[in-house]
mmCIF file of C-alpha atoms in Angstrom:
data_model
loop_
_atom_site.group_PDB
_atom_site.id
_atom_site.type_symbol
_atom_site.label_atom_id
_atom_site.label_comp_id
_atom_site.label_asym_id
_atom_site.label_seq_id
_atom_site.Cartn_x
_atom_site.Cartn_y
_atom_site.Cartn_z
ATOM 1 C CA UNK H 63 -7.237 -15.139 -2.866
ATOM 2 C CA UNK H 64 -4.937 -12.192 -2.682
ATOM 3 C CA UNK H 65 -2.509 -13.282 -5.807
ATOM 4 C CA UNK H 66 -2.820 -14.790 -8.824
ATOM 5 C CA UNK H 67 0.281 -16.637 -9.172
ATOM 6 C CA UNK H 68 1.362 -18.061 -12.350
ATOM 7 C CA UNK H 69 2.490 -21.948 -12.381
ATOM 8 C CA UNK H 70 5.953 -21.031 -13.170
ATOM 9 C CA UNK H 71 5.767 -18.921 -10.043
ATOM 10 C CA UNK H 72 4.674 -21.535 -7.402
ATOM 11 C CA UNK H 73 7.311 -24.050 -8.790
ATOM 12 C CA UNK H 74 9.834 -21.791 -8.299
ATOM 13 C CA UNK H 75 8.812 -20.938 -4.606
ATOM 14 C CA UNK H 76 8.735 -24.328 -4.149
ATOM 15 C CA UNK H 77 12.339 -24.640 -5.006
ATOM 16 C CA UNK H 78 13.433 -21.572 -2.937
ATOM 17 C CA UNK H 79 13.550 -18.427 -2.836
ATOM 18 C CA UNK H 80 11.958 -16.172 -5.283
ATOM 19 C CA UNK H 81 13.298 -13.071 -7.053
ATOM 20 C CA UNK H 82 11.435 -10.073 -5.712
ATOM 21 C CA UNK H 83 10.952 -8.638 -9.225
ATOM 22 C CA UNK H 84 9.140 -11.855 -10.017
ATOM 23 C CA UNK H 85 6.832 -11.322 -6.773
ATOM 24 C CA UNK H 86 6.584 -7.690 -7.439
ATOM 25 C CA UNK H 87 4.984 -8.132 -11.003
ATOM 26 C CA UNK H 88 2.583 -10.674 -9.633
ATOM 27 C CA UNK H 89 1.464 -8.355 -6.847
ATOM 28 C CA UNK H 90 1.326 -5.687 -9.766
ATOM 29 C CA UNK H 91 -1.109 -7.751 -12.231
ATOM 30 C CA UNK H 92 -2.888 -9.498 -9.346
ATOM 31 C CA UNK H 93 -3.648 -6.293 -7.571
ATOM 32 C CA UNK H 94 -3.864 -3.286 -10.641
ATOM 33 C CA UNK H 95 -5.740 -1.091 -8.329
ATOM 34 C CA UNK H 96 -3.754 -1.137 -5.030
ATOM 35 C CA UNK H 97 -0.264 -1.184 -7.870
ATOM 36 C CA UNK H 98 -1.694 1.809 -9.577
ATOM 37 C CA UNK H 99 -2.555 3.861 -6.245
ATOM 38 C CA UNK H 100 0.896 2.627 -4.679
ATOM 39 C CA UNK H 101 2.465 3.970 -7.672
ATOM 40 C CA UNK H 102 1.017 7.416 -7.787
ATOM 41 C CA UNK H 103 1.768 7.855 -3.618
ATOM 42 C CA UNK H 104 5.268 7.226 -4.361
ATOM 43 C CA UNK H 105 5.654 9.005 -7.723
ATOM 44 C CA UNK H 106 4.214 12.087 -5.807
ATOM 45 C CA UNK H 107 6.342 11.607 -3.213
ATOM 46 C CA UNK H 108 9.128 11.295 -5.549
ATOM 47 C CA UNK H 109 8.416 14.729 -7.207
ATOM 48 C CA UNK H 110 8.350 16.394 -4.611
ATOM 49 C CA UNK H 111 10.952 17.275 -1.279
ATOM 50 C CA UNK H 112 7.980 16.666 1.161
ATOM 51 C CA UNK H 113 8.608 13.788 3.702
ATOM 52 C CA UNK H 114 5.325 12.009 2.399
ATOM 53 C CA UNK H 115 2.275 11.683 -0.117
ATOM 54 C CA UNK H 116 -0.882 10.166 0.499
ATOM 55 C CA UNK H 117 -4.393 9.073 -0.850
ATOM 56 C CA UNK H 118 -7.274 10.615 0.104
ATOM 57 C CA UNK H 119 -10.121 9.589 -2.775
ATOM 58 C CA UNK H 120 -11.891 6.057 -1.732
ATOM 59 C CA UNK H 121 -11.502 3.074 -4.032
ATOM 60 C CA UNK H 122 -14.356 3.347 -6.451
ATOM 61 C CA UNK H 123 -15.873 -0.064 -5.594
ATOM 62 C CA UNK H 124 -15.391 -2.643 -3.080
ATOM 63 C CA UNK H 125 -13.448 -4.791 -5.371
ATOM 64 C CA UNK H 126 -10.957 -2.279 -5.788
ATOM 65 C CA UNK H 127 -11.395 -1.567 -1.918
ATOM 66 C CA UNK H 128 -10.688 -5.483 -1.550
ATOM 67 C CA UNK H 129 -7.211 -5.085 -3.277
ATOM 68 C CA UNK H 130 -5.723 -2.284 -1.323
ATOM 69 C CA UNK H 131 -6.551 -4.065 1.745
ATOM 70 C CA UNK H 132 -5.059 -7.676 0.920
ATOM 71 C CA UNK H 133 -1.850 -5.744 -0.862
ATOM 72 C CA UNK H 134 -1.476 -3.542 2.500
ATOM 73 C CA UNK H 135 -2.423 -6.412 5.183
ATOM 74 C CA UNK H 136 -0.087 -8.602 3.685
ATOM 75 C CA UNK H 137 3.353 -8.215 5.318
ATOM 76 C CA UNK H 138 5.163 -9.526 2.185
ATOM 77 C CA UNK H 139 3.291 -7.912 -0.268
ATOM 78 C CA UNK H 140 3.514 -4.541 1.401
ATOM 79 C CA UNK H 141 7.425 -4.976 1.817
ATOM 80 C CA UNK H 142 8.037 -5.802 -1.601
ATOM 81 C CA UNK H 143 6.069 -2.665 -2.903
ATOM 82 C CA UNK H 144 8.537 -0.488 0.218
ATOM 83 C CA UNK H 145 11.451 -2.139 -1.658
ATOM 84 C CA UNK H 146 10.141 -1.981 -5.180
ATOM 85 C CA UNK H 147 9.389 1.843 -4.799
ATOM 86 C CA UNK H 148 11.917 2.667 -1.996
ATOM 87 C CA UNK H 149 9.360 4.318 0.472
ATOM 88 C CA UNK H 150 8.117 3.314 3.787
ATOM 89 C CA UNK H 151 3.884 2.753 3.360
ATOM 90 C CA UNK H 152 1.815 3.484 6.168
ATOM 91 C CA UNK H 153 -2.103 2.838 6.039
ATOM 92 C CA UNK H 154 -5.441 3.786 7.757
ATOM 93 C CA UNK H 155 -8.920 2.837 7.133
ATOM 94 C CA UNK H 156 -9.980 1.210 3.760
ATOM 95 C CA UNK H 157 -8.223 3.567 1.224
ATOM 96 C CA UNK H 158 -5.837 6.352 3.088
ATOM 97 C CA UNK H 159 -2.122 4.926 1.826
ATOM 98 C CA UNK H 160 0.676 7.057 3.016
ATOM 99 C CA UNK H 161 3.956 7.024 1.202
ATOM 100 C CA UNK H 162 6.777 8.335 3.322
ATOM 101 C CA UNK H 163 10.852 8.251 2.784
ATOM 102 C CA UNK H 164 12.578 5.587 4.517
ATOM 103 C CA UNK H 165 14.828 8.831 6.516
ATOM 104 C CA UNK H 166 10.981 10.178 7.745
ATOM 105 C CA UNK H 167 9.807 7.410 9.723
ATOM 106 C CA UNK H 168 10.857 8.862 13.039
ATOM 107 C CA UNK H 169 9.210 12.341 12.098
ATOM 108 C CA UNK H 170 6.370 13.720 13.404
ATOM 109 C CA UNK H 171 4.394 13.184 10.224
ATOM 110 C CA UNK H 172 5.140 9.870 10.170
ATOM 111 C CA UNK H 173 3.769 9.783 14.041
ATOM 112 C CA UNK H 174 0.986 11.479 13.649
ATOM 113 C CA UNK H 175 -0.410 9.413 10.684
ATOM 114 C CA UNK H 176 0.312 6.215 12.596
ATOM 115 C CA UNK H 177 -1.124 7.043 15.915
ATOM 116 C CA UNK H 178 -4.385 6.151 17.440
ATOM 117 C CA UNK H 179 -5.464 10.139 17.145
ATOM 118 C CA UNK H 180 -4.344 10.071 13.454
ATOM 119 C CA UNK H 181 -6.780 7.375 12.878
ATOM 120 C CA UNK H 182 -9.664 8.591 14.864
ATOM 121 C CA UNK H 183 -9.536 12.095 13.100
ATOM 122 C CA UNK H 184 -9.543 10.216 9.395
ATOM 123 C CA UNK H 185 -12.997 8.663 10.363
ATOM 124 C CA UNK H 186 -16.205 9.550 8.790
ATOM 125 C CA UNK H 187 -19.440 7.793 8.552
ATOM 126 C CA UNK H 188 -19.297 6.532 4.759
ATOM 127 C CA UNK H 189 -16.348 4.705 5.685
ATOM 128 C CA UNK H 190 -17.785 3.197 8.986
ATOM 129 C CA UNK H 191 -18.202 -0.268 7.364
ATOM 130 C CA UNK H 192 -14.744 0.148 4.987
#
């Protein structure tokens, strides 16, 4: 299961919509691990006038591996952490989250990480079966 969502949570998506900050907080205490790594991408990026941040140190085990791939192969989830931290996340192999401003997604470092050479040159054999 990706989420633990609270009661309260599932009876209000039953009724309708939900309020992203109510979905945002259950990605965040579902998924500490891919929250916390989110976070620091886009606090770095933040602090800094680069176009983008990323991380390059593997989850420490596979259950933290686990979360960053359900919170980043998850079209909602990954779309309320873009609106929640006002970046544009882009993602290769099993741990390598990019965190790039919403104005750098037509730049060439947004291009290169996303394209097919980006993510053959980020291969390596310990992450062959990530």
């Amino acid at each position: 299961m990706s989420l633990t969502v609270p009661p309260a949570l599932i009876d209000a998506a039953e009724r309708g919509p939900v309020d992203d900050a109510e979905f945002v907080a259950c990605v965040r205490d579902s998924l500490p691990y891919a929250w916390q790594t989110v976070s620091r991408v886009a606090a770095e990026l933040a602090s800094t006038g680069a176009d983008h941040a990323d991380n390059v140190v593997p989850p420490p085990t596979e259950a933290e591996r686990g979360q960053l791939l359900r919170a980043l192969a998850s079209d909602a989830i990954r779309a309320g952490l873009e609106r929640h931290f006002h970046v544009k996340l882009a993602f290769q192999n099993c741990h390598r989250v990019a965190a790039f401003r919403p104005a750098a997604v037509g730049s060439d470092a947004y291009r290169r990480f996303v394209s097919a050479r980006g993510q053959l040159l980020n291969q390596s054999p310990e992450l062959r079966n990530c």
